[in-house]
Every structure is written in C-alpha cells, then in structure tokens.
mmCIF file of C-alpha atoms and ligand atoms in Angstrom:
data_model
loop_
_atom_site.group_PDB
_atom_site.id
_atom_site.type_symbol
_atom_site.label_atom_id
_atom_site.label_comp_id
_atom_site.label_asym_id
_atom_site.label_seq_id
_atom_site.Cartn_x
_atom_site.Cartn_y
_atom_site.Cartn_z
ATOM 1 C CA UNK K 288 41.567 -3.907 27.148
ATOM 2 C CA UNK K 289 38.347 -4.402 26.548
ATOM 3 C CA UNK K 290 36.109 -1.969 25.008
ATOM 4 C CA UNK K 291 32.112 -0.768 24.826
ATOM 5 C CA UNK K 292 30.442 0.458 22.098
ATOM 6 C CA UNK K 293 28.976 3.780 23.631
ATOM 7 C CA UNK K 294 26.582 4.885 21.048
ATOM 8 C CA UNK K 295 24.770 1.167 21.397
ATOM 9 C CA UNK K 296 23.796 2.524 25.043
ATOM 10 C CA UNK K 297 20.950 4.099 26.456
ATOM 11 C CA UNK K 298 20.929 6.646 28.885
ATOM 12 C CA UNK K 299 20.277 4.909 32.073
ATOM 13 C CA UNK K 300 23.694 2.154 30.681
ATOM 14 C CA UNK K 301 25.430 5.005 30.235
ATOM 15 C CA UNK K 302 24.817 6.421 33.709
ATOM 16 C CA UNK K 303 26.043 3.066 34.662
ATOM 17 C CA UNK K 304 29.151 3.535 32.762
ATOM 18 C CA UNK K 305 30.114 7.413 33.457
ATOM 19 C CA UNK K 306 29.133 6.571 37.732
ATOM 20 C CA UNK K 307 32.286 3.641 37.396
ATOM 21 C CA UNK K 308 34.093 6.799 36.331
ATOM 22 C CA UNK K 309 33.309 8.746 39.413
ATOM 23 C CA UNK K 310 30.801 11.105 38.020
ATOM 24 C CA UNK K 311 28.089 12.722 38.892
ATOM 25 C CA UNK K 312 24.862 11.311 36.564
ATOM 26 C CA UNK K 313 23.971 14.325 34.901
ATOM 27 C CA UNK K 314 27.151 14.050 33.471
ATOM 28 C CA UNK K 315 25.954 10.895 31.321
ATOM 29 C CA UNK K 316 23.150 12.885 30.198
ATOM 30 C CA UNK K 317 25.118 15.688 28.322
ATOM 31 C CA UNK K 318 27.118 12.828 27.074
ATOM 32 C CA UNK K 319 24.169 11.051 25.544
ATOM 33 C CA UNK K 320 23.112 14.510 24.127
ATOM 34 C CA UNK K 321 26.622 15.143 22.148
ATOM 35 C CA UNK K 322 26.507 11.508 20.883
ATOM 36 C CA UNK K 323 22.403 11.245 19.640
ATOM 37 C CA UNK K 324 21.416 14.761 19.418
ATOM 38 C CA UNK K 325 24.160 17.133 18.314
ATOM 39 C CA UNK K 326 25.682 13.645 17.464
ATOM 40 C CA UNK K 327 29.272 14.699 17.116
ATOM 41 C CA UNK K 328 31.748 12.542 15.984
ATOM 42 C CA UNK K 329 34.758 13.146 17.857
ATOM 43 C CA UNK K 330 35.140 13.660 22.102
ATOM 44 C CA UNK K 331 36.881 16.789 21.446
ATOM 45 C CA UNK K 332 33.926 18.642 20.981
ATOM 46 C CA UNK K 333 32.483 17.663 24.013
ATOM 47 C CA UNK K 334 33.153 21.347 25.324
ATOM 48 C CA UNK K 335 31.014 20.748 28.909
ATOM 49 C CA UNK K 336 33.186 17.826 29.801
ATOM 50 C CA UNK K 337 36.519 17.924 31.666
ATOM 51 C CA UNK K 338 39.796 16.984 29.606
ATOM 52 C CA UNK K 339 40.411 13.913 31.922
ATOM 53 C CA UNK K 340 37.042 12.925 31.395
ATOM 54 C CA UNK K 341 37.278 12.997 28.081
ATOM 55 C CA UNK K 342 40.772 11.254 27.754
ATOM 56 C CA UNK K 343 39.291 8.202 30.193
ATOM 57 C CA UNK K 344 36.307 7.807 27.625
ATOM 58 C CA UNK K 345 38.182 7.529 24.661
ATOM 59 C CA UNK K 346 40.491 5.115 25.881
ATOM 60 C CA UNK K 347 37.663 2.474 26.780
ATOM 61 C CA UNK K 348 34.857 3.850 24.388
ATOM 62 C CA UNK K 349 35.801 4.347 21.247
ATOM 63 C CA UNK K 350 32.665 6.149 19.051
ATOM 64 C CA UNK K 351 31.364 4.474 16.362
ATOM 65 C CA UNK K 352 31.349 7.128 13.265
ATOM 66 C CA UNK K 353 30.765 6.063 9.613
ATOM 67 C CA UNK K 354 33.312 7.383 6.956
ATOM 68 C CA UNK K 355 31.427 8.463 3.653
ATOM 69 C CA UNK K 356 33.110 6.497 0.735
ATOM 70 C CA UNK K 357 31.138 7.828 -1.676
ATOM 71 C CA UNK K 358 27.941 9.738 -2.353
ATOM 72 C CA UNK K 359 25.608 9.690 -5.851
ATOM 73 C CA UNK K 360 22.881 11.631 -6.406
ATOM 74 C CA UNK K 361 20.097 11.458 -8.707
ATOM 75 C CA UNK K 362 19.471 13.693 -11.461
ATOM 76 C CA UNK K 363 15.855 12.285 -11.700
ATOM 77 C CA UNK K 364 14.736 13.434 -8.136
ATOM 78 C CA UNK K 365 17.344 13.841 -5.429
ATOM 79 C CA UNK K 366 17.880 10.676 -3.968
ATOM 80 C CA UNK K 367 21.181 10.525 -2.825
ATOM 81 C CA UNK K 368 22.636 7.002 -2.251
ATOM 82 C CA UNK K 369 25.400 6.658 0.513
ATOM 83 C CA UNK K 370 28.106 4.572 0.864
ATOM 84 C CA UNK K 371 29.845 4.157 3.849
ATOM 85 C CA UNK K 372 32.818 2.683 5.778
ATOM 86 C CA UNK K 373 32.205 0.587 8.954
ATOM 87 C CA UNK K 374 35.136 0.774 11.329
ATOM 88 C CA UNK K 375 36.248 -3.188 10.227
ATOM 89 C CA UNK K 376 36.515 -1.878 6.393
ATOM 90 C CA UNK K 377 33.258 -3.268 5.498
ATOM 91 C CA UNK K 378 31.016 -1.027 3.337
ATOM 92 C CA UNK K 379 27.050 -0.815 4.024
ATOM 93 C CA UNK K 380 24.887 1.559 1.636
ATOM 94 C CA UNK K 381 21.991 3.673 3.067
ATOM 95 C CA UNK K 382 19.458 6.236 1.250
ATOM 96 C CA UNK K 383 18.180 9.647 1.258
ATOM 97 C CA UNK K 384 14.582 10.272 -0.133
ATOM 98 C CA UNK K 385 13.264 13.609 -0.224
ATOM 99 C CA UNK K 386 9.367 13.995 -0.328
ATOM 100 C CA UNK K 387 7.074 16.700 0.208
ATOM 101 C CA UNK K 388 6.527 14.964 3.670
ATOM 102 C CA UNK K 389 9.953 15.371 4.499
ATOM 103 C CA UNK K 390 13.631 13.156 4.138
ATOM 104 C CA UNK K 391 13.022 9.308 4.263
ATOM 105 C CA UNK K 392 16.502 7.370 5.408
ATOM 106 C CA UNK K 393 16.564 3.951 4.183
ATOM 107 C CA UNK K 394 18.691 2.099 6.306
ATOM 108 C CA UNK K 395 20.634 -1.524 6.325
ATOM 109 C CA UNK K 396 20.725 -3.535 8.893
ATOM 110 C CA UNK K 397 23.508 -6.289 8.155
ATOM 111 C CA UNK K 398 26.764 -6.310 5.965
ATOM 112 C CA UNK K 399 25.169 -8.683 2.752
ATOM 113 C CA UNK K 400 22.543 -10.761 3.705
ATOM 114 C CA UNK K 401 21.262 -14.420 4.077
ATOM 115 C CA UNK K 402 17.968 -14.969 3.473
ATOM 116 C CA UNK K 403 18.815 -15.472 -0.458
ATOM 117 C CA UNK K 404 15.751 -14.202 -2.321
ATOM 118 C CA UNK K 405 15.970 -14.703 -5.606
ATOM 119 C CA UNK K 406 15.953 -10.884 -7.040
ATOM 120 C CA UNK K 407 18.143 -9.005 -4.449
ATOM 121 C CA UNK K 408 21.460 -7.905 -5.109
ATOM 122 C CA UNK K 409 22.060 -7.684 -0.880
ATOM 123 C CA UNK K 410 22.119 -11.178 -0.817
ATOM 124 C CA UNK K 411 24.412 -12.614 -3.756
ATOM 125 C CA UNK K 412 27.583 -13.246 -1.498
ATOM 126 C CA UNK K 413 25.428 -14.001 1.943
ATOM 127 C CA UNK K 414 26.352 -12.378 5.174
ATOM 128 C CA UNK K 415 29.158 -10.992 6.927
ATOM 129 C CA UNK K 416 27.744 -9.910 10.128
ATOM 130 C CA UNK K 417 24.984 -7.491 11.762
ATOM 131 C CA UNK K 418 25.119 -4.116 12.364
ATOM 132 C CA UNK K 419 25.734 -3.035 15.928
ATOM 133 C CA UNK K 420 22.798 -0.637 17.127
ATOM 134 C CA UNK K 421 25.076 2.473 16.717
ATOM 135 C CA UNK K 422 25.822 1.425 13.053
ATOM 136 C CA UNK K 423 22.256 1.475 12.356
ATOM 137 C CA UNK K 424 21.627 4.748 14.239
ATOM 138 C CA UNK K 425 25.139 6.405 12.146
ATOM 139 C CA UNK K 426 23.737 6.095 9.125
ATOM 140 C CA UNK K 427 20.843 8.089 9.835
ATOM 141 C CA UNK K 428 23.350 10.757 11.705
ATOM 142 C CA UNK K 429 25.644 11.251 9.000
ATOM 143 C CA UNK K 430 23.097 11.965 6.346
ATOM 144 C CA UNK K 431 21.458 14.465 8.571
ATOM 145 C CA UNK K 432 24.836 15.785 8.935
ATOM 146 C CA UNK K 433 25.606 15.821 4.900
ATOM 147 C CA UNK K 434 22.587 17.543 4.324
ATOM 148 C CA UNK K 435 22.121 19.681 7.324
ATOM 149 C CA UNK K 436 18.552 19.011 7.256
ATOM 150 C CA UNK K 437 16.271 16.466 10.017
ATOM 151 C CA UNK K 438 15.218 13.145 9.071
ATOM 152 C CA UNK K 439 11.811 12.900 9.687
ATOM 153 C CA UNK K 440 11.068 9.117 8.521
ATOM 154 C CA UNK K 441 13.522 6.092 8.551
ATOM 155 C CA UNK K 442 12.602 2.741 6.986
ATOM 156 C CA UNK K 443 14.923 -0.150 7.624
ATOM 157 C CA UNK K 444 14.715 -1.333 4.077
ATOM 158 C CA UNK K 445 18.108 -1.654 3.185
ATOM 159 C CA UNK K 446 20.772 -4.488 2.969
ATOM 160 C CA UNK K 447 19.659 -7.446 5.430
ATOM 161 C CA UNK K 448 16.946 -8.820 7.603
ATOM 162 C CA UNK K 449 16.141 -6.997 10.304
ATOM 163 C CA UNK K 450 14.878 -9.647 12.631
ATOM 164 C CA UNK K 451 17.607 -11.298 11.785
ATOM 165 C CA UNK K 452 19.470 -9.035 13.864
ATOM 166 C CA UNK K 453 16.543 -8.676 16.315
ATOM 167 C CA UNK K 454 18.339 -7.542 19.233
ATOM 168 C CA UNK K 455 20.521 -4.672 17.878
ATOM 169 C CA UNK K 456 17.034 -3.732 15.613
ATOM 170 C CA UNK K 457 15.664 -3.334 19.450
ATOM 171 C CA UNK K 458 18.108 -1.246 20.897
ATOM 172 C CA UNK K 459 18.200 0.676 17.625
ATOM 173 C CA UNK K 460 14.583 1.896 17.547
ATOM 174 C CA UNK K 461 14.673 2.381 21.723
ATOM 175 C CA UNK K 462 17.640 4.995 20.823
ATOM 176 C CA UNK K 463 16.107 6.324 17.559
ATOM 177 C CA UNK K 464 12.821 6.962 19.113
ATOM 178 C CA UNK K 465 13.682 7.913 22.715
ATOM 179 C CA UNK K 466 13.275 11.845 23.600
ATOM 180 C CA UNK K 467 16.959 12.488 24.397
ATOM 181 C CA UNK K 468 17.800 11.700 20.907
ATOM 182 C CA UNK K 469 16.822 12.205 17.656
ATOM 183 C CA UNK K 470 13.489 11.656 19.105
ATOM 184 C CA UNK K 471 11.691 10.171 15.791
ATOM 185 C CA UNK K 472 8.497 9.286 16.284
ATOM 186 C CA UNK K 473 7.355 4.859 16.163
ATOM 187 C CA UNK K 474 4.806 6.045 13.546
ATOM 188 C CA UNK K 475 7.718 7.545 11.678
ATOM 189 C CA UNK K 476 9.688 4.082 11.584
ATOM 190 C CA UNK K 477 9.139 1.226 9.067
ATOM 191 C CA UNK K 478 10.975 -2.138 9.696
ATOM 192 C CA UNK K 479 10.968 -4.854 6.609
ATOM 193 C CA UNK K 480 10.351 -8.130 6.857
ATOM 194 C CA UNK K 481 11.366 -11.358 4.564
ATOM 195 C CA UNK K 482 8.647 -13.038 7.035
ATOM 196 C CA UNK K 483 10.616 -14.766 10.057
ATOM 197 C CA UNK K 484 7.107 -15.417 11.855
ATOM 198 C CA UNK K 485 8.371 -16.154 15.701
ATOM 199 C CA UNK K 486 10.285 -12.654 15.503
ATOM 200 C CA UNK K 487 7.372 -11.058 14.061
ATOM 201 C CA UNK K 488 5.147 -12.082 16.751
ATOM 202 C CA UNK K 489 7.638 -10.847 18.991
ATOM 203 C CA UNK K 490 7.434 -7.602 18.180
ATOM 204 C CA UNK K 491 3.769 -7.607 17.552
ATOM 205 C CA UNK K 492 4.242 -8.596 21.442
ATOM 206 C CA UNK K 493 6.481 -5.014 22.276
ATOM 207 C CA UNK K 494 3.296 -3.190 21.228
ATOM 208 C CA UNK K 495 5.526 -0.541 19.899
ATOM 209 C CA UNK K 496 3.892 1.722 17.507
ATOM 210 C CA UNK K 497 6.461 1.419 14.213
ATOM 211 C CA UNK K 498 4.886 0.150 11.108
ATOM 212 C CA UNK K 499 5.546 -3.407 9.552
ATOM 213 C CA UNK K 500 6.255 -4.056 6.491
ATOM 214 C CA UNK K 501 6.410 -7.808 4.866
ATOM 215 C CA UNK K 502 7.703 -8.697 1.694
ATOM 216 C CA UNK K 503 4.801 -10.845 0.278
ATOM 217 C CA UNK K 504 6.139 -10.819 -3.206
ATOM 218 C CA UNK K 505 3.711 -13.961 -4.336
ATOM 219 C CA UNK K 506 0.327 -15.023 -3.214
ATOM 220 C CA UNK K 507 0.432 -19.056 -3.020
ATOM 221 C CA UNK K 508 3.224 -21.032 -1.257
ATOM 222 C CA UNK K 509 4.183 -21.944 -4.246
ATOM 223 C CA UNK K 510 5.243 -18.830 -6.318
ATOM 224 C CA UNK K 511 6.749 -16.958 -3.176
ATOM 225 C CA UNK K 512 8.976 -19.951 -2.161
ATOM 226 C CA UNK K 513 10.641 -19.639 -5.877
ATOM 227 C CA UNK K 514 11.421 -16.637 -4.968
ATOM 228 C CA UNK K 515 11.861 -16.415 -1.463
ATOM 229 C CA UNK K 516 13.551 -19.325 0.227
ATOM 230 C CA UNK K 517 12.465 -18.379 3.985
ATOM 231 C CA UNK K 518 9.746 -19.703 2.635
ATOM 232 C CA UNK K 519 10.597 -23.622 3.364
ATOM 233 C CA UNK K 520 10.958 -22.358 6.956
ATOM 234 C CA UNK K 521 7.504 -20.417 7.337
ATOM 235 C CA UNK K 522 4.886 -21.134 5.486
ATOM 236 C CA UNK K 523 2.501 -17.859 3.386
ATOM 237 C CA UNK K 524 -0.268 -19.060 5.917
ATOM 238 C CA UNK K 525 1.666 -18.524 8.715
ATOM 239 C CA UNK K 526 3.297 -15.335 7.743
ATOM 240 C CA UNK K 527 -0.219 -13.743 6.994
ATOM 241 C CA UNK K 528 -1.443 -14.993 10.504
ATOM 242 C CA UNK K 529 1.451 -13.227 12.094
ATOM 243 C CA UNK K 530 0.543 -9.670 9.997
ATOM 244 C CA UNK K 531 -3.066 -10.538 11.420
ATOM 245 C CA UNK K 532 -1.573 -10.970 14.806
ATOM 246 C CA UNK K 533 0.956 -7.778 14.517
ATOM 247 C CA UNK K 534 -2.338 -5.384 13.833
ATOM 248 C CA UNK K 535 -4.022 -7.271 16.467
ATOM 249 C CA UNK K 536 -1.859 -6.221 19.082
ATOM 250 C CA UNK K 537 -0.793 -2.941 17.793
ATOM 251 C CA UNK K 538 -3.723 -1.482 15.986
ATOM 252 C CA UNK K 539 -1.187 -1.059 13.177
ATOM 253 C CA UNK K 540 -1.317 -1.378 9.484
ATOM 254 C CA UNK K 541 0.541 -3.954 8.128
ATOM 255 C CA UNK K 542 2.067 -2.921 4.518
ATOM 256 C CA UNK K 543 2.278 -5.741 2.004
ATOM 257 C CA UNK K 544 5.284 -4.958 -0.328
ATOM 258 C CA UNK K 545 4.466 -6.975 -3.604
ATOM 259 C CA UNK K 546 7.718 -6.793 -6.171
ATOM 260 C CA UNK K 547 6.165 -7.330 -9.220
ATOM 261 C CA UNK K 548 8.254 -9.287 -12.007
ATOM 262 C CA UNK K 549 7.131 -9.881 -15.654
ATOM 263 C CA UNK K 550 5.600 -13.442 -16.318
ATOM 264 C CA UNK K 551 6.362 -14.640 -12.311
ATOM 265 C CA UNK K 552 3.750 -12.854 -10.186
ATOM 266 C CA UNK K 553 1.911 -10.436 -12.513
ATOM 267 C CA UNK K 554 -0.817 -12.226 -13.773
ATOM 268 C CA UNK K 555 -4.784 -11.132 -13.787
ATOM 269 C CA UNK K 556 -4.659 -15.044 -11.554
ATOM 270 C CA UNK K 557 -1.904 -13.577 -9.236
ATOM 271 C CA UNK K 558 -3.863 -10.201 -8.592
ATOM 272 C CA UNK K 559 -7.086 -12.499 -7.930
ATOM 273 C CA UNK K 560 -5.228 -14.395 -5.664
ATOM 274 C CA UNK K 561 -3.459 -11.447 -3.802
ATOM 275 C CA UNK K 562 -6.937 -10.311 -3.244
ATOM 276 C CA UNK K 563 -8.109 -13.271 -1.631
ATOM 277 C CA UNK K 564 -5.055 -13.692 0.432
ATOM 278 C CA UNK K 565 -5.726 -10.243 2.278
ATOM 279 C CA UNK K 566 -9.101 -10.115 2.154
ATOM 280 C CA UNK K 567 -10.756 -8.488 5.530
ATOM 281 C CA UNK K 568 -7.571 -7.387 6.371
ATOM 282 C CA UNK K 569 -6.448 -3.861 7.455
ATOM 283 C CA UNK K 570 -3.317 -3.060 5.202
ATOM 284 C CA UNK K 571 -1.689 -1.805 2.488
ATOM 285 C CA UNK K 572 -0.416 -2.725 -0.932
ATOM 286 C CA UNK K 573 2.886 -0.898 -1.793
ATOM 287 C CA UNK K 574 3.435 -2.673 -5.861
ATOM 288 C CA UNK K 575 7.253 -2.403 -6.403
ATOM 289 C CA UNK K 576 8.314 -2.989 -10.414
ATOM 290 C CA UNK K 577 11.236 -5.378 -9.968
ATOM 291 C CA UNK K 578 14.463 -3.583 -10.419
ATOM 292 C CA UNK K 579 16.387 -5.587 -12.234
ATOM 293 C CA UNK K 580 20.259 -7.007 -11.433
ATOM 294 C CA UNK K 581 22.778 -8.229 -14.392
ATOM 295 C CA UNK K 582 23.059 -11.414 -11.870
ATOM 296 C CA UNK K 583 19.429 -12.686 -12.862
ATOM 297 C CA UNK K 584 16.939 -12.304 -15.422
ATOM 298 C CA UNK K 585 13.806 -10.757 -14.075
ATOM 299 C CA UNK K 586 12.562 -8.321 -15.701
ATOM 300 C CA UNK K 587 9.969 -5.755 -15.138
ATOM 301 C CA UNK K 588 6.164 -5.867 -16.385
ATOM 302 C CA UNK K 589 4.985 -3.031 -18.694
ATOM 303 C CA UNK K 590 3.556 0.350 -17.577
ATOM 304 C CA UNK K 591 0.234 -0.895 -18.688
ATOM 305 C CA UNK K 592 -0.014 -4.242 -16.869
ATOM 306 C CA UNK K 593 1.446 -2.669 -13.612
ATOM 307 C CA UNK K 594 -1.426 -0.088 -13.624
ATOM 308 C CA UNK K 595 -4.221 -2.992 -14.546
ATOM 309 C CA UNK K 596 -2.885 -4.950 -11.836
ATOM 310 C CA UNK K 597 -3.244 -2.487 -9.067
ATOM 311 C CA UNK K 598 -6.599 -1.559 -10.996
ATOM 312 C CA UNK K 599 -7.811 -5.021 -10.067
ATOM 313 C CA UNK K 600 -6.779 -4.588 -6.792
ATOM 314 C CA UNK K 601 -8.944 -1.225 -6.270
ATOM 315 C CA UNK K 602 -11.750 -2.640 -7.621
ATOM 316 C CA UNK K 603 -11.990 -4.897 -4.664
ATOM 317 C CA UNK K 604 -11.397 -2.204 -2.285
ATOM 318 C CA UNK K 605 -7.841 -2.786 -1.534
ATOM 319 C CA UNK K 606 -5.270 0.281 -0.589
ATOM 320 C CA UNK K 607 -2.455 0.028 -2.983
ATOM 321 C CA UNK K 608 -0.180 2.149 -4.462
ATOM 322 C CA UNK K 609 2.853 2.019 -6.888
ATOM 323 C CA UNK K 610 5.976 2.849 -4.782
ATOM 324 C CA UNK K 611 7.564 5.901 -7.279
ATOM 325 C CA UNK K 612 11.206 4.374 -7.625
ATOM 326 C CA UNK K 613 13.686 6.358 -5.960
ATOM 327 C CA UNK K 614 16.726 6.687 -8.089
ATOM 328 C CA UNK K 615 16.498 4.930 -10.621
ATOM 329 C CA UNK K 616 19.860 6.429 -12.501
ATOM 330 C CA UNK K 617 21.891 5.285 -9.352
ATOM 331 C CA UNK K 618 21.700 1.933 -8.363
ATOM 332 C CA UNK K 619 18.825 2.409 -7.191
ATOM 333 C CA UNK K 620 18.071 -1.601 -6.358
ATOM 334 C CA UNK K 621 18.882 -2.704 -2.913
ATOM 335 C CA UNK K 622 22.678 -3.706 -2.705
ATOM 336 C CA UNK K 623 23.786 -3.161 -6.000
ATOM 337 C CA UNK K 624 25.999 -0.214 -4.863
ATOM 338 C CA UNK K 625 27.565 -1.954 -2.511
ATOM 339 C CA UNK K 626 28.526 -4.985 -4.443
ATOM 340 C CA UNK K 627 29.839 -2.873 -7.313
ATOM 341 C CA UNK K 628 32.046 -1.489 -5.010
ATOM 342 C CA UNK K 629 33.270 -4.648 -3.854
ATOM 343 C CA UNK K 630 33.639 -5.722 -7.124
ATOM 344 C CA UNK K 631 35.844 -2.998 -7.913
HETATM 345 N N1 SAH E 89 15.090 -8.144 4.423
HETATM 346 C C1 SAH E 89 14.016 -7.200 4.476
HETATM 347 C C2 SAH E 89 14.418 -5.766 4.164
HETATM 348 C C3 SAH E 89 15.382 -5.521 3.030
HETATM 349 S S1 SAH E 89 14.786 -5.728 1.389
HETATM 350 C C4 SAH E 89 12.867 -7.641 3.599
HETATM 351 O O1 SAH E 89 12.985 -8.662 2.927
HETATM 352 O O2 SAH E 89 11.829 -6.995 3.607
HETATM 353 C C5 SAH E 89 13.701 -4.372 1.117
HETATM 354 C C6 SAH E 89 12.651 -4.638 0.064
HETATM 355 O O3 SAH E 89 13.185 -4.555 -1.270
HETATM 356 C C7 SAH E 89 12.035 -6.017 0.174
HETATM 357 O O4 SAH E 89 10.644 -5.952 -0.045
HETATM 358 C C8 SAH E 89 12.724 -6.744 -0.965
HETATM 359 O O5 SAH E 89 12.028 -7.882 -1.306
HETATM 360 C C9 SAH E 89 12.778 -5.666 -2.012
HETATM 361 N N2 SAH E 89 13.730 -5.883 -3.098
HETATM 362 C C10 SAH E 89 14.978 -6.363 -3.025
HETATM 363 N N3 SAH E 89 15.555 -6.406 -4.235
HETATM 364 C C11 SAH E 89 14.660 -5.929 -5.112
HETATM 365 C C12 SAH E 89 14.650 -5.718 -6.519
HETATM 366 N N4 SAH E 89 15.710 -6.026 -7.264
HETATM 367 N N5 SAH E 89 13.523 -5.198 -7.084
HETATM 368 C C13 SAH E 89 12.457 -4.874 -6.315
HETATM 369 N N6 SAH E 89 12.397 -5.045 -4.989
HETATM 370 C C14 SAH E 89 13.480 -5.582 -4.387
#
C-alpha cells in the first residue's frame, strides 16, 4: 500500500487528503495543528478526532517522529548536541544554542553529504540521501519538546547542502514559517550555502525574506577551490554575483561565513583580498576558527591573528564578527557526532 508522508504537507494538501476520507475540511485543519503546533507524535492524542478517523490515517500516513539516540550537553555554555534516529536507522545530528536572543536550532538537511570540502567531517563518507521536509521540520520539534521551551531562530547549518535538496528545503521553510505552525518568522531562518549559483538565484527569485548565508571560506578561485571542490563547478565570481543578485531581489543581507585555518586563508594578503572581494557590498562577515577533525590537518590560527584579521577588516568598514563557538567540549564541528557514532 502505498503511503504519504503527512507532516511533508501543507494545509491546503492535507485538505486534499482528509476530503478523500470523507471529511469535512476543518477537520484537516485541527490535524495540521496536532502535527506542527502541539506537534504530537503519536495519533492517539488526537483527542478532537473520531477513532475511525484516526485508525484510517495511520494505516496510510504513518508520522514521521525522530527517536533521540543520544543527547550531550556542554559544560562550557549549554549547547546541547542531538542525535537522532530517522525512521530507515540512519542517524542525523542537530543543535541547540541558547543566547540571550533566544534558542538557535541548527539543523541538517541530508544524511552525510557530497559536496566534499576539504575540512568538514559531514562529508567524509558522501551522501546517503536528503531529508524529507518533515525530517527537517522534526528536528526542530523534538528539541522544543526536550526542552519545553520555543525555538525562536533555526539555521540550516548542519550536515548537507541545502540546495542540494532544494525542493524538500522549500516545503520545509513554507511549513516552518506558515501561521498554522510553528509560525517562525523568514527573518528568523538562515539557510547555508557551499555556493550552487543556479539554486541560489532561485531563491533570490522566491523573494522570501530568510537570510543567506555562503560559505566563502577563501577570497581568489584559487585558495577556495583547495578547499571547496564546488568550486570547479561555479566559479568565486559567479558565486559573489549571485549574493549581489540574492540582496538585489530581497533587500537582504547576505552573510559571508569565512572558516579561517592557520597558514591557508589567514594571511594580512587574504584579509586584503577578502576586502576587495566584497567591497560595496551590503553583508556580513561571520570569521569561524576552523574546528579541527583527526581526519585532516588544519589547524586553527592563534587568538591574536584571528582578532588582527577581523581588525583589518573593520578598518575598511566591513561588519564582521567572530562566531563564539558553540560547544566546543562536544563535538562541536559539523558531523563529527554523527560519524563517531557510526564509527562505533
Ligand atoms: N552545506 C552548507 C551548510 C552546512 S556546513 C554550507 O556549506 O554552507 C555549515 C558551515 O560550517 C559551513 O560554512 C561550513 O563550511 C562550515 N564548516 C564545516 N566544517 C567546519 C569545520 N571543521 N570548521 C569550521 N567550519 C566548518
């Protein structure tokens, strides 16, 4: 028999889907309210909805619920790093930030990844497959769950490219963000990109308000495509003409997130460079001190020579900051949970 993933569907699908039942639509909209705003995780507690209702929904939509394999929390400041079970066996990891602002989810997107840059644990054994919109949108529930406190920000920052996965990242952020949910504001949603350029002027396209992030990590050709290879496919020009073309549309501010490792990109040349690159542009500079994995050899610059090199970048005007590592004392780096576990 073939089955539908009901927490992938918007409301108006789901009317769709609870009319073939016989039912009256207002029916579909308490159902969508259980599922993405009390977000339960089994029919049963559906108390509004009749038995044979019930009993005819689980039998052709299963719900999508995440099992928590395992949880660590940091001694430093909070974070707490999830692990969870996908309904195949495959494990994804997500995080919790608290800030004064509120709780930050950082989400993945994909089980591994495949765009292979050169310091990311995600990406050491490639992909499996991409997350289904409701997988995306369970990671967020269950946290809010554990901690029985809202999410107020989500970044999609975690394991895999999300335009990779463009059309589950879609349906994701139209559930995330629409009013009969968890109704998160765009402005509240951050989606990372390696740089795949048509997808990015796709979305730049949607006008949505969410803001984009690239991973710049280098500022010539060159240096970025030794350590990114979706580099060969589109070119730094290019991926700085689409950030240009994103704020263009949206009015948004693209953030530039700029890895810095010792000896590879931290140079007083590099900074000079990075300064060129972006200059006239509206954006933001978030300078990330590699985080390094046993699997490679990068290493992180010194205090001192991170703070010079954002120094530089003030000088000339530029909005950066030095992203406070989340973590640090639990696997903090993206993936390396995950593939620990695996390994294990
Ligand atoms: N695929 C997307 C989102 C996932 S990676 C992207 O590339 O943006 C999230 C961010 O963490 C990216 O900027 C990535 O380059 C960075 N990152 C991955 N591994 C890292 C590490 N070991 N140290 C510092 N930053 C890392």
């Amino acid at each position: 028999m073939e089955q539908t993933d009901i927490k992938s569907l918007n409301l108006k699908e789901l009317t769709g889907v609870v009319s073939e039942l016989g039912e009256k639509p207002f029916r579909a909209k308490q159902i969508y309210e259980w599922l993405h705003q009390k977000q339960v995780t089994d029919y049963e507690e559906m108390t509004n909805i009749s038995k044979k209702l019930k009993e005819e929904l689980r039998e052709k939509y299963p719900l999508t619920v995440l099992k928590q394999v395992t949880v660590q929390v940091s001694k430093i400041d909070g974070t707490r790093k999830y692990l969870f079970a996908l309904a195949d066996g495959n494990v994804i990891e997500s995080v919790l930030m608290r800030y004064k602002h509120g709780n930050s989810v950082c989400i993945s997107s994909q089980v591994g990844c495949r765009m292979g840059c050169r310091f990311c644990a995600s990406t050491l054994d490639g992909k499996v497959r991409d997350l289904l919109p409701s997988e995306m949108l369970e990671q967020i529930y269950r946290i809010g769950a554990d901690i029985g406190e809202r999410i107020s920000n989500v970044v999609v920052m975690g394991t895999g490219e999300p335009l990779d996965n463009y059309d589950n990242l879609l349906k994701f952020i139209e559930l995330l963000t629409d009013e009969n949910g968890l109704n998160i504001s765009q402005r509240n949603l951050t989606v990372s990109t390696c740089g795949i350029v048509p997808r990015m002027r796709e979305l730049a396209e949607k006008k949505l308000q969410i803001t984009l992030a690239l991973s710049l990590h280098a500022s010539s050709q060159e240096k970025r495509l030794a350590l990114m290879p979706v580099a060969n496919k589109y070119e730094l020009s290019e991926v700085i003409d689409a950030c240009r073309y994103y704020f263009e549309k949206t009015g948004r501010r693209v953030t530039f997130e700029y890895s810095l490792v010792a000896g590879v990109n931290d140079t007083d040349t590099d900074a000079a460079e990075l300064q060129a690159l972006v200059r006239g542009m509206n954006c933001h500079i978030n300078l990330i001190p590699v985080n390094p994995i046993k699997e490679r050899d990068f290493v992180q610059p010194s205090r001192d020579r991170v703070l010079d090199f954002k120094n530089k970048l003030e000088k000339n005007g530029i909005n950066v900051t030095i992203r406070r590592e989340m973590g640090r004392d639990i696997d903090g780096a993206c993936g390396q949970l995950r593939k620990r576990y695996i390994e294990r």
